[in-house]
Coordinates of C-alpha atoms and ligand atoms in Angstrom, one line a residue:
M1 CA 7.5 29.8 6.4
V2 CA 8.0 31.2 2.8
T3 CA 6.0 34.3 2.1
M4 CA 4.7 34.9 -1.4
N5 CA 2.8 37.7 -3.1
R6 CA -0.8 36.9 -4.2
V7 CA 0.0 36.4 -7.9
A8 CA 2.9 34.0 -7.2
W9 CA 0.7 32.1 -4.8
L10 CA -2.1 31.8 -7.3
V11 CA 0.3 30.5 -9.9
V12 CA 1.7 27.9 -7.4
A13 CA -1.9 26.9 -6.5
V14 CA -2.9 26.4 -10.1
L15 CA 0.3 24.7 -11.2
C16 CA 1.0 22.4 -8.4
C17 CA -2.3 21.7 -6.8
L18 CA -3.7 19.9 -9.8
R19 CA -2.7 16.3 -9.5
N20 CA -3.4 15.9 -13.2
G21 CA -2.0 12.6 -14.3
A22 CA 1.5 13.8 -13.8
V23 CA 3.8 11.7 -11.8
E24 CA 5.1 13.5 -8.7
G25 CA 8.7 13.0 -7.6
F26 CA 9.0 12.6 -3.8
H27 CA 6.2 14.5 -1.9
A28 CA 4.8 17.6 -3.4
V29 CA 5.7 20.5 -1.1
Y30 CA 3.1 23.3 -0.6
E31 CA 4.7 25.4 2.1
E32 CA 1.8 27.8 2.2
L33 CA -0.6 25.0 3.0
M34 CA 1.5 22.9 5.5
S35 CA 0.3 24.5 8.6
V36 CA -3.2 25.5 7.7
P37 CA -5.3 23.9 10.5
A38 CA -8.4 22.0 9.5
A39 CA -11.3 24.4 9.6
V40 CA -13.8 21.6 9.3
V41 CA -13.4 17.9 8.8
D42 CA -15.3 16.8 5.8
N43 CA -17.2 13.5 6.2
Q44 CA -18.5 13.0 2.6
Y45 CA -15.3 11.3 1.5
R46 CA -13.9 10.2 4.9
T47 CA -13.6 6.5 5.0
V48 CA -15.4 4.5 7.6
F49 CA -13.3 1.4 8.2
H50 CA -9.9 2.3 6.6
F51 CA -7.2 3.6 8.9
Q52 CA -7.3 7.4 9.3
P53 CA -6.4 9.8 12.1
P54 CA -9.1 12.3 13.0
R55 CA -7.7 15.0 10.7
N56 CA -4.7 16.1 8.7
W57 CA -2.2 14.5 6.3
I58 CA -0.8 11.0 6.6
N59 CA 1.5 9.0 4.3
D60 CA 3.8 6.0 4.8
P61 CA 3.1 3.3 7.2
N62 CA 6.1 3.1 9.7
G63 CA 7.4 0.6 12.1
P64 CA 4.3 -1.8 12.3
M65 CA 4.8 -4.4 15.0
Y66 CA 3.0 -6.8 17.3
Y67 CA 4.4 -6.5 20.8
N68 CA 3.0 -8.1 24.0
G69 CA -0.5 -8.6 22.5
I70 CA -0.8 -5.1 21.0
Y71 CA -0.5 -4.0 17.3
H72 CA 1.5 -0.8 17.0
F73 CA 1.0 1.3 13.9
F74 CA 3.1 4.4 13.3
Y75 CA 2.7 6.6 10.3
Q76 CA 4.1 9.7 8.6
Y77 CA 1.8 12.5 9.9
N78 CA 1.5 16.2 9.6
P79 CA -0.1 17.4 12.9
Y80 CA -0.7 20.9 11.5
G81 CA -2.2 20.5 8.1
A82 CA -3.7 18.4 5.3
V83 CA -0.7 18.5 2.9
W84 CA 2.8 16.8 3.4
G85 CA 5.1 18.7 5.9
N86 CA 6.0 19.0 9.6
I87 CA 6.3 15.3 9.6
V88 CA 6.2 13.3 12.8
W89 CA 5.6 9.6 13.6
G90 CA 1.9 9.4 14.4
H91 CA 1.1 6.4 16.7
S92 CA -2.0 4.2 17.2
V93 CA -2.5 0.9 19.0
S94 CA -5.0 -1.9 18.5
T95 CA -5.7 -5.4 19.6
D96 CA -7.3 -6.4 16.3
L97 CA -5.9 -4.2 13.5
I98 CA -9.4 -2.8 13.0
N99 CA -10.3 -0.7 16.1
W100 CA -7.6 1.8 16.8
I101 CA -6.7 4.1 19.7
A102 CA -4.6 7.2 18.9
V103 CA -1.7 7.9 21.3
E104 CA 0.7 10.8 21.2
P105 CA 3.2 11.0 18.3
A106 CA 6.1 8.7 19.0
L107 CA 8.8 10.7 17.2
Y108 CA 9.0 14.3 16.3
P109 CA 11.9 16.6 15.3
S110 CA 13.7 17.7 18.4
K111 CA 17.4 16.9 18.0
P112 CA 20.1 18.0 15.5
F113 CA 19.9 14.5 13.9
D114 CA 16.2 14.9 13.0
V115 CA 15.5 18.6 13.3
N116 CA 14.3 18.7 9.7
G117 CA 12.2 15.7 9.8
C118 CA 11.4 12.2 11.2
W119 CA 10.9 10.2 8.1
S120 CA 10.1 6.6 7.5
G121 CA 11.6 3.5 9.2
S122 CA 10.9 0.2 10.8
A123 CA 10.7 -1.6 14.1
T124 CA 12.8 -4.6 15.1
I125 CA 12.2 -6.7 18.3
L126 CA 15.6 -7.4 19.8
P127 CA 16.4 -10.5 21.9
G128 CA 14.9 -10.1 25.4
N129 CA 11.6 -8.9 23.8
K130 CA 12.9 -5.3 23.4
P131 CA 11.4 -3.3 20.6
V132 CA 13.5 -0.6 18.8
I133 CA 12.8 1.8 16.0
L134 CA 15.2 2.8 13.2
Y135 CA 14.1 5.8 11.2
T136 CA 15.5 8.4 8.9
G137 CA 16.2 11.8 10.4
V138 CA 16.9 14.9 8.3
D139 CA 19.7 16.9 9.9
P140 CA 20.5 20.7 9.8
K141 CA 22.3 20.3 6.5
N142 CA 19.3 18.4 5.1
R143 CA 21.3 15.2 5.0
Q144 CA 19.4 12.0 5.5
V145 CA 20.8 10.0 8.4
Q146 CA 19.5 6.9 10.2
N147 CA 18.6 7.1 13.9
I148 CA 17.6 4.7 16.6
A149 CA 14.9 5.2 19.3
F150 CA 13.9 3.0 22.3
P151 CA 10.6 2.9 24.3
K152 CA 11.0 4.9 27.5
N153 CA 9.0 2.5 29.6
L154 CA 8.6 -1.1 28.5
S155 CA 5.9 -1.6 31.1
D156 CA 3.6 0.9 29.3
P157 CA 1.5 -1.4 27.1
Y158 CA 1.1 1.3 24.5
L159 CA 4.8 2.3 24.4
R160 CA 3.7 5.9 24.3
E161 CA 7.1 7.6 24.8
W162 CA 10.2 7.0 22.8
V163 CA 13.8 8.1 23.6
K164 CA 16.3 9.1 20.9
P165 CA 19.8 8.7 22.4
D166 CA 22.3 11.6 21.8
Y167 CA 24.7 9.2 20.1
N168 CA 22.5 9.3 17.0
P169 CA 22.8 9.3 14.0
I170 CA 23.9 5.7 13.9
M171 CA 24.3 5.6 10.1
D172 CA 25.7 8.6 8.2
P173 CA 25.8 9.1 4.5
D174 CA 29.5 8.5 4.0
S175 CA 31.5 9.6 0.9
G176 CA 30.0 6.9 -1.2
V177 CA 26.3 7.7 -0.5
N178 CA 24.1 10.4 -1.8
A179 CA 23.0 12.3 1.3
S180 CA 19.6 13.3 -0.2
A181 CA 18.9 9.7 -1.3
F182 CA 19.5 7.6 1.8
R183 CA 16.4 6.7 3.7
D184 CA 13.8 4.3 5.1
P185 CA 15.7 1.6 7.0
T186 CA 14.1 -1.9 7.0
T187 CA 13.5 -4.2 9.9
A188 CA 16.8 -5.8 10.8
W189 CA 17.5 -9.5 10.8
Y190 CA 20.2 -11.5 12.7
G191 CA 22.6 -13.7 10.9
S192 CA 24.3 -16.9 12.1
D193 CA 27.6 -14.9 12.1
G194 CA 26.4 -12.9 15.0
H195 CA 25.7 -9.7 12.9
W196 CA 22.5 -7.8 12.5
R197 CA 21.7 -6.7 9.0
L198 CA 19.3 -4.2 7.4
V199 CA 19.0 -2.3 4.2
V200 CA 18.5 1.4 3.5
G201 CA 17.0 2.7 0.2
S202 CA 19.2 4.8 -2.1
K203 CA 20.3 5.4 -5.6
R204 CA 23.4 6.0 -7.7
K205 CA 22.5 8.0 -10.8
H206 CA 19.5 6.0 -12.1
R207 CA 20.4 2.8 -10.3
G208 CA 18.1 2.0 -7.3
L209 CA 20.1 0.5 -4.4
A210 CA 19.3 -1.4 -1.3
I211 CA 22.4 -0.5 0.7
M212 CA 23.3 -3.1 3.3
Y213 CA 24.6 -2.3 6.8
R214 CA 25.9 -4.8 9.4
S215 CA 26.2 -4.4 13.2
K216 CA 27.2 -6.6 16.1
D217 CA 25.5 -4.5 18.8
F218 CA 22.7 -2.8 16.8
I219 CA 24.3 0.6 17.6
H220 CA 27.5 0.6 15.5
W221 CA 26.7 -0.1 11.9
I222 CA 29.1 -0.6 9.0
K223 CA 28.2 -0.3 5.4
A224 CA 28.7 -3.5 3.5
K225 CA 31.0 -3.4 0.4
H226 CA 28.1 -4.0 -2.0
P227 CA 24.4 -3.5 -1.8
L228 CA 22.0 -6.4 -1.1
H229 CA 20.6 -5.7 -4.5
S230 CA 20.4 -2.9 -7.1
A231 CA 18.7 -2.4 -10.5
N232 CA 19.6 0.0 -13.2
G233 CA 17.0 2.5 -14.5
T234 CA 14.7 2.3 -11.5
G235 CA 15.8 5.5 -9.7
M236 CA 15.6 6.0 -6.0
W237 CA 14.4 3.0 -3.9
E238 CA 12.1 4.3 -1.2
C239 CA 10.8 2.2 1.6
P240 CA 12.6 -1.1 0.7
D241 CA 11.2 -4.2 2.4
F242 CA 13.0 -7.6 2.5
Y243 CA 11.5 -10.7 4.1
P244 CA 11.2 -14.5 3.7
V245 CA 8.0 -16.3 2.7
S246 CA 7.2 -19.9 3.2
M247 CA 7.1 -22.0 0.0
E248 CA 4.2 -23.9 1.4
G249 CA 1.0 -22.7 3.1
K250 CA -0.2 -19.3 4.2
L251 CA 1.7 -18.9 7.5
G252 CA 4.2 -16.1 7.7
V253 CA 7.8 -16.3 8.9
D254 CA 9.9 -14.1 11.0
T255 CA 12.2 -11.7 9.1
A256 CA 15.3 -13.4 10.5
E257 CA 14.3 -16.9 9.3
Y258 CA 16.7 -18.6 6.9
G259 CA 16.9 -22.1 5.4
N260 CA 15.1 -24.6 3.2
G261 CA 11.5 -24.1 2.2
L262 CA 11.8 -20.3 2.0
K263 CA 11.8 -17.7 -0.7
Y264 CA 12.6 -14.1 -0.3
V265 CA 10.7 -10.9 -1.3
L266 CA 12.4 -7.6 -2.1
K267 CA 10.0 -4.7 -2.6
N268 CA 10.9 -1.2 -3.5
S269 CA 8.8 1.9 -3.8
L270 CA 10.0 3.8 -6.9
D271 CA 10.2 7.6 -6.3
V272 CA 10.2 8.2 -10.1
T273 CA 7.0 6.5 -11.0
R274 CA 5.4 6.5 -7.5
Y275 CA 4.6 2.8 -8.0
E276 CA 6.1 -0.1 -6.1
Y277 CA 7.3 -3.4 -7.5
Y278 CA 8.6 -6.6 -5.9
T279 CA 10.5 -9.6 -7.0
L280 CA 10.7 -13.1 -5.5
G281 CA 14.1 -14.7 -5.2
T282 CA 16.9 -16.3 -3.2
Y283 CA 18.9 -14.7 -0.4
L284 CA 22.5 -15.9 -0.4
R285 CA 23.3 -15.2 3.2
D286 CA 27.0 -16.1 3.1
I287 CA 27.7 -13.4 0.5
D288 CA 24.8 -11.1 1.3
R289 CA 23.3 -11.1 -2.1
Y290 CA 19.7 -11.3 -3.2
I291 CA 19.2 -13.0 -6.6
P292 CA 15.7 -12.5 -8.1
D293 CA 14.1 -15.4 -9.8
G294 CA 13.7 -15.0 -13.5
T295 CA 9.9 -15.2 -13.3
S296 CA 9.2 -11.4 -13.2
A297 CA 10.9 -8.3 -14.3
D298 CA 13.4 -6.5 -12.0
D299 CA 13.0 -3.1 -13.7
G300 CA 9.8 -1.7 -12.2
S301 CA 7.6 -3.2 -14.8
G302 CA 7.0 -6.5 -13.0
L303 CA 4.9 -7.6 -10.1
R304 CA 3.2 -5.2 -7.8
Y305 CA 1.3 -5.7 -4.5
D306 CA -1.3 -3.4 -5.9
Y307 CA -1.7 -2.0 -9.5
G308 CA -3.4 1.1 -8.2
N309 CA -3.0 3.9 -5.6
F310 CA -0.8 2.1 -3.0
Y311 CA 2.7 3.2 -2.0
A312 CA 5.5 3.2 0.6
S313 CA 4.2 -0.2 1.9
K314 CA 5.7 -2.2 4.7
T315 CA 5.2 -5.7 6.1
F316 CA 5.7 -7.1 9.6
Y317 CA 5.6 -10.6 11.1
D318 CA 2.6 -11.0 13.4
E319 CA 3.9 -13.4 16.0
G320 CA 0.4 -13.6 17.5
K321 CA -1.3 -15.1 14.5
K322 CA 1.8 -16.3 12.7
R323 CA 1.2 -14.3 9.6
R324 CA 2.9 -11.6 7.6
I325 CA 0.9 -8.5 7.3
L326 CA 1.2 -5.7 4.7
W327 CA 0.4 -2.1 5.2
G328 CA 0.3 0.4 2.3
W329 CA -0.6 4.1 1.9
S330 CA -3.3 5.2 -0.5
N331 CA -2.9 8.9 -1.3
E332 CA -5.7 11.2 -2.3
S333 CA -6.2 11.8 -6.0
D334 CA -8.1 15.1 -5.7
S335 CA -6.1 18.4 -5.4
S336 CA -4.2 19.7 -2.4
L337 CA -6.7 22.6 -2.2
D338 CA -9.4 20.0 -1.9
D339 CA -7.5 18.3 0.9
V340 CA -7.1 21.5 2.8
G341 CA -10.9 22.0 2.3
K342 CA -11.5 18.5 3.6
G343 CA -9.2 18.9 6.5
W344 CA -7.5 15.6 5.9
A345 CA -5.6 13.6 3.2
G346 CA -4.4 10.0 2.9
I347 CA -5.6 6.7 4.2
E348 CA -4.0 3.3 4.8
A349 CA -5.2 0.4 2.8
I350 CA -6.8 -2.4 4.9
P351 CA -4.0 -4.5 6.3
R352 CA -3.5 -7.6 4.2
A353 CA -2.1 -11.1 5.0
V354 CA 0.6 -12.0 2.5
W355 CA 1.8 -15.4 1.4
L356 CA 3.3 -17.2 -1.6
D357 CA 1.1 -18.5 -4.4
T358 CA 1.4 -22.3 -4.9
N359 CA 2.9 -21.6 -8.3
G360 CA 5.8 -19.8 -6.6
R361 CA 5.6 -17.0 -9.1
Q362 CA 3.7 -14.3 -7.1
L363 CA 2.3 -13.3 -3.7
I364 CA -1.3 -13.6 -2.7
Q365 CA -2.8 -10.9 -0.5
W366 CA -6.1 -11.0 1.5
P367 CA -7.6 -8.5 3.9
V368 CA -6.9 -9.6 7.5
E369 CA -9.7 -11.8 8.7
E370 CA -10.6 -9.4 11.5
I371 CA -12.2 -7.0 9.0
E372 CA -15.0 -9.5 8.7
T373 CA -16.1 -8.6 12.3
L374 CA -17.4 -5.3 10.7
R375 CA -19.7 -7.1 8.4
G376 CA -23.3 -6.2 9.1
K377 CA -26.4 -6.6 7.0
Q378 CA -25.9 -9.1 4.2
V379 CA -27.5 -9.7 0.8
S380 CA -26.7 -12.5 -1.7
V381 CA -27.2 -13.3 -5.3
M382 CA -26.9 -17.0 -6.4
N383 CA -26.7 -18.6 -9.8
K384 CA -27.7 -15.6 -11.8
N385 CA -26.9 -15.4 -15.5
V386 CA -25.7 -12.0 -16.6
K387 CA -26.3 -11.7 -20.3
S388 CA -24.3 -9.8 -22.7
G389 CA -25.0 -6.1 -22.2
E390 CA -27.0 -6.7 -19.0
V391 CA -26.7 -4.9 -15.6
V392 CA -27.9 -6.4 -12.4
E393 CA -28.4 -4.3 -9.3
V394 CA -27.4 -5.6 -5.9
S395 CA -29.8 -3.9 -3.5
G396 CA -30.8 -4.1 0.1
I397 CA -27.7 -2.8 1.9
M398 CA -25.9 0.5 2.0
T399 CA -23.2 0.0 -0.6
S400 CA -21.2 3.2 0.1
Q401 CA -19.4 1.1 2.7
A402 CA -19.5 -2.5 1.8
D403 CA -17.5 -5.7 1.5
V404 CA -18.5 -7.6 -1.7
E405 CA -17.4 -11.1 -2.7
V406 CA -18.4 -12.5 -6.0
T407 CA -17.5 -15.6 -8.0
F408 CA -18.2 -15.6 -11.7
Q409 CA -18.6 -18.8 -13.6
L410 CA -17.4 -18.9 -17.2
S411 CA -19.3 -21.7 -18.9
T412 CA -18.0 -21.1 -22.4
L413 CA -15.1 -19.2 -23.7
D414 CA -16.1 -19.5 -27.4
K415 CA -16.2 -15.8 -28.0
I416 CA -12.9 -15.0 -26.4
E417 CA -10.8 -12.4 -28.2
P418 CA -7.2 -13.1 -29.3
F419 CA -4.4 -11.5 -27.4
D420 CA -2.1 -9.1 -29.2
S421 CA 1.5 -9.7 -28.2
M422 CA 2.1 -5.9 -28.5
W423 CA 0.0 -5.5 -25.4
T424 CA 2.7 -5.4 -22.8
D425 CA 1.3 -2.9 -20.3
P426 CA -1.9 -4.0 -18.5
Q427 CA -2.7 -0.4 -17.4
K428 CA -2.5 0.9 -21.0
L429 CA -4.7 -2.0 -22.1
C430 CA -7.3 -1.1 -19.4
E431 CA -7.1 2.5 -20.6
Q432 CA -7.9 1.5 -24.2
K433 CA -10.5 -1.1 -23.2
G434 CA -12.5 0.6 -20.4
A435 CA -15.7 -0.9 -18.9
D436 CA -17.9 0.4 -21.8
V437 CA -15.7 -1.1 -24.6
T438 CA -17.5 -4.4 -25.5
G439 CA -15.4 -7.5 -25.7
G440 CA -15.7 -11.3 -26.1
V441 CA -15.3 -12.7 -22.6
G442 CA -15.6 -9.6 -20.5
P443 CA -15.6 -6.8 -19.5
F444 CA -17.6 -8.2 -16.6
G445 CA -17.5 -7.2 -12.9
L446 CA -18.8 -4.7 -10.5
L447 CA -19.9 -1.1 -10.8
A448 CA -19.2 0.4 -7.3
L449 CA -20.2 3.7 -5.9
A450 CA -22.6 4.2 -8.8
S451 CA -25.5 6.6 -9.1
A452 CA -28.9 5.2 -9.9
N453 CA -28.6 6.1 -13.6
R454 CA -24.9 5.1 -13.6
E455 CA -23.7 8.6 -14.6
E456 CA -21.3 8.0 -11.8
Q457 CA -19.6 4.6 -11.4
T458 CA -16.3 3.0 -10.6
A459 CA -15.9 -0.1 -12.7
V460 CA -13.9 -3.1 -11.4
F461 CA -13.7 -5.8 -14.0
F462 CA -12.0 -8.6 -15.9
R463 CA -11.4 -9.3 -19.6
L464 CA -10.1 -12.5 -20.9
Y465 CA -8.0 -13.2 -24.0
S466 CA -6.6 -16.3 -25.7
S467 CA -3.0 -16.6 -26.8
P468 CA -1.0 -19.5 -28.2
K469 CA 0.4 -20.0 -24.6
G470 CA -3.1 -20.2 -23.0
Y471 CA -5.7 -17.8 -21.6
I472 CA -4.6 -14.4 -20.3
G473 CA -6.6 -12.5 -17.7
L474 CA -6.7 -8.7 -17.3
M475 CA -8.1 -7.0 -14.3
C476 CA -9.0 -3.2 -14.4
H477 CA -10.3 -0.4 -12.3
D478 CA -11.9 2.2 -14.6
P479 CA -12.9 5.3 -12.5
S480 CA -13.3 7.5 -15.6
R481 CA -17.0 8.0 -14.6
S482 CA -16.4 7.9 -10.8
T483 CA -17.6 11.5 -10.4
V484 CA -19.4 14.2 -12.3
R485 CA -17.1 16.7 -10.5
P486 CA -14.9 18.3 -13.2
G487 CA -11.1 18.4 -13.2
L488 CA -10.3 15.4 -11.0
Y489 CA -7.5 13.0 -11.6
K490 CA -9.1 9.6 -12.5
P491 CA -6.4 7.2 -13.6
T492 CA -7.4 3.8 -14.9
F493 CA -5.4 1.0 -13.4
G494 CA -4.7 -2.6 -14.5
G495 CA -2.8 -5.8 -13.9
W496 CA -2.5 -9.3 -15.4
V497 CA -4.3 -12.1 -13.6
D498 CA -2.0 -15.2 -13.3
V499 CA -4.5 -18.0 -12.8
D500 CA -5.5 -21.0 -14.8
I501 CA -8.9 -19.8 -16.0
K502 CA -9.6 -22.9 -18.1
K503 CA -9.0 -25.3 -15.3
N504 CA -11.0 -23.3 -12.8
G505 CA -13.8 -22.0 -15.0
M506 CA -14.3 -19.5 -12.2
L507 CA -12.9 -16.1 -11.5
S508 CA -13.5 -14.4 -8.1
L509 CA -13.5 -10.8 -7.1
R510 CA -13.7 -9.0 -3.7
S511 CA -14.0 -5.3 -3.4
L512 CA -13.9 -3.3 -0.2
I513 CA -15.9 -0.1 -0.9
D514 CA -15.5 2.7 1.6
R515 CA -16.9 6.1 0.4
S516 CA -13.8 7.4 -1.4
V517 CA -11.9 4.1 -1.9
V518 CA -12.4 0.9 -3.8
E519 CA -9.9 -1.7 -2.9
S520 CA -10.2 -4.9 -5.0
F521 CA -8.7 -8.4 -4.8
G522 CA -9.0 -10.4 -8.0
A523 CA -8.6 -14.2 -8.4
E524 CA -8.5 -14.7 -4.6
G525 CA -5.9 -12.0 -4.0
R526 CA -3.6 -12.6 -7.0
T527 CA -4.2 -9.2 -8.5
C528 CA -5.0 -6.2 -6.3
I529 CA -6.1 -2.7 -7.3
T530 CA -6.9 0.3 -5.1
S531 CA -8.5 3.5 -6.4
R532 CA -9.4 6.8 -4.7
V533 CA -12.7 8.2 -6.1
Y534 CA -14.9 11.2 -5.2
P535 CA -18.5 10.6 -6.2
S536 CA -20.8 13.5 -5.7
V537 CA -24.1 11.8 -6.4
A538 CA -23.3 8.2 -5.3
V539 CA -23.0 9.1 -1.7
D540 CA -24.5 7.4 1.4
G541 CA -27.9 5.9 0.6
D542 CA -27.6 7.2 -3.0
A543 CA -24.7 4.8 -3.8
H544 CA -25.7 1.8 -5.8
L545 CA -23.9 -1.4 -6.6
F546 CA -24.3 -3.3 -9.9
V547 CA -22.9 -6.4 -11.6
F548 CA -22.3 -5.7 -15.3
N549 CA -21.3 -7.7 -18.4
N550 CA -20.3 -5.9 -21.6
G551 CA -18.8 -9.1 -23.1
A552 CA -20.4 -11.0 -26.0
E553 CA -20.3 -14.2 -23.9
D554 CA -22.8 -14.5 -20.9
V555 CA -21.3 -15.0 -17.5
K556 CA -22.9 -16.4 -14.4
I557 CA -22.8 -15.0 -10.9
S558 CA -22.2 -18.3 -9.2
E559 CA -22.4 -16.6 -5.8
L560 CA -22.3 -13.0 -4.6
K561 CA -22.4 -11.9 -1.0
A562 CA -22.3 -8.3 0.0
W563 CA -22.2 -6.9 3.5
E564 CA -22.8 -3.4 4.7
M565 CA -19.7 -2.5 6.8
M566 CA -20.0 -1.1 10.3
K567 CA -17.8 1.6 11.7
P568 CA -14.9 0.5 14.0
S569 CA -13.5 2.7 16.7
M570 CA -11.1 4.7 14.6
N571 CA -8.6 6.8 16.6
G572 CA -11.3 8.4 18.7
I573 CA -13.8 9.1 15.9
Ligands
LIG1 N1 8.1 9.3 2.5 C1 8.9 9.6 3.6 C2 10.3 9.2 3.2 C3 10.0 8.2 2.1 C4 8.8 8.8 1.4 C5 8.8 11.1 4.0 C6 8.0 7.8 0.7 O1 11.1 8.7 4.2 O2 11.0 7.9 1.3 O3 7.5 11.4 4.4 O4 6.6 8.2 0.5

């Protein structure tokens, strides 16, 4: 451990522990805090129904899989502290993706090929129903290498112990690969030529790369001549994910599926911006190239699963319910010193089913149906007009942990504002036009985790605009008043809403509110935004929920249903 004198330590604490709007490259490293055990575990901000271990730091979802009736979820975990470091693969199991049992870490640094870290990776189920993990190890020279691990005992339903053969690593950064930018292998897929394939995230200068490897036996891997895909100006591609989606319906398809009626998704997590983006496209298997459709940008400015705090995501095919499920990490947005004080940091967003929108231009995401088993006491509001400037309270349940579904009816759009073609960045537009900035049609939506006088509130809302090409929808999270605590990082987030508003005349919103997180699904899951917030008044029974409308045009709550959420069994707590 690095030792520092008091003054140097104070400088580091002040400079690096303020997550103040700045973008962090890779994970911030606070050596002095890495192994500070949790003195207490703070419950004020601990989520109730989001995935969390009992204490300490977590980040990326790793190797999710469904195997013999059990969901396995692995995650980057620091067993010794509440900041990033000492990383092992934490491991939990579940039969419903909601109630979790923690088992011992599956992978921890123990061999030369991972002595400096067991970083992210994926699971593949091999023929004969044999699961295998591929992960990034950090070797004694701090080179990133790819390793393989097998369950020790396939008859253990929880697959508690994993074996790392001594022939690792199975993929080395050869002369053409940057050894400090070579990580996060995907789930592998089997081709008709008898070769397995996978990609590993990398970069060359500022070009993000999905380097492809092939193998006949899953143990000897050869780098392909060209990457599956790359994009200039995007920097390091962390946690790539590559999978097919069906062009019809909501069912998922196995990663190895190929043929008519499928489109492919390539998602990358950008180390430079700490945002992810995905494109939809075609996989030309014969030449191992992925060609994105021209319908969204391939430079990091295009489609995202989530326009908020959501990173290092990974999907898996759930053979049990024939669906594709997305996991993503939502980091804290308080300071590292706050995290040490809380004794924990990081949550996983609620697992989401993912499928292709009928327009073929984007994905749709929806919380897995199992989450509804946690719905308790319910209240409803029906056919309620919300006038310009009006606020309507939704009372009768504890809204600090709630599932809220609301459909707004837009009877007239006469007062809609014109869209300015200079507005290219939805997040910036949401920053300019926060919840209190009056508009034509919108802002309207929810005020979550609000104090009674709304001094604290996290606003989740829509604004609509008209353009010569039609109506344009904007969805925002404005947490600028989420807490009266000073000095916290409270970024506004925003995304476009690609839905035919005129045809539907309706716009829906669902928000999962869980003490320090608001996770929202706009237009039936077409635009998703997650924010981490730290109210100090709007806590427990003092948290209120409102519907607001700061647009000139009235809107109608066609139907609102809100449920208080019960606590699942979460890793023993
Ligand atoms: N986190 C892991 C890396 C990955 C990064 C290390 C993304 O493997 O690239 O904890 O958050």
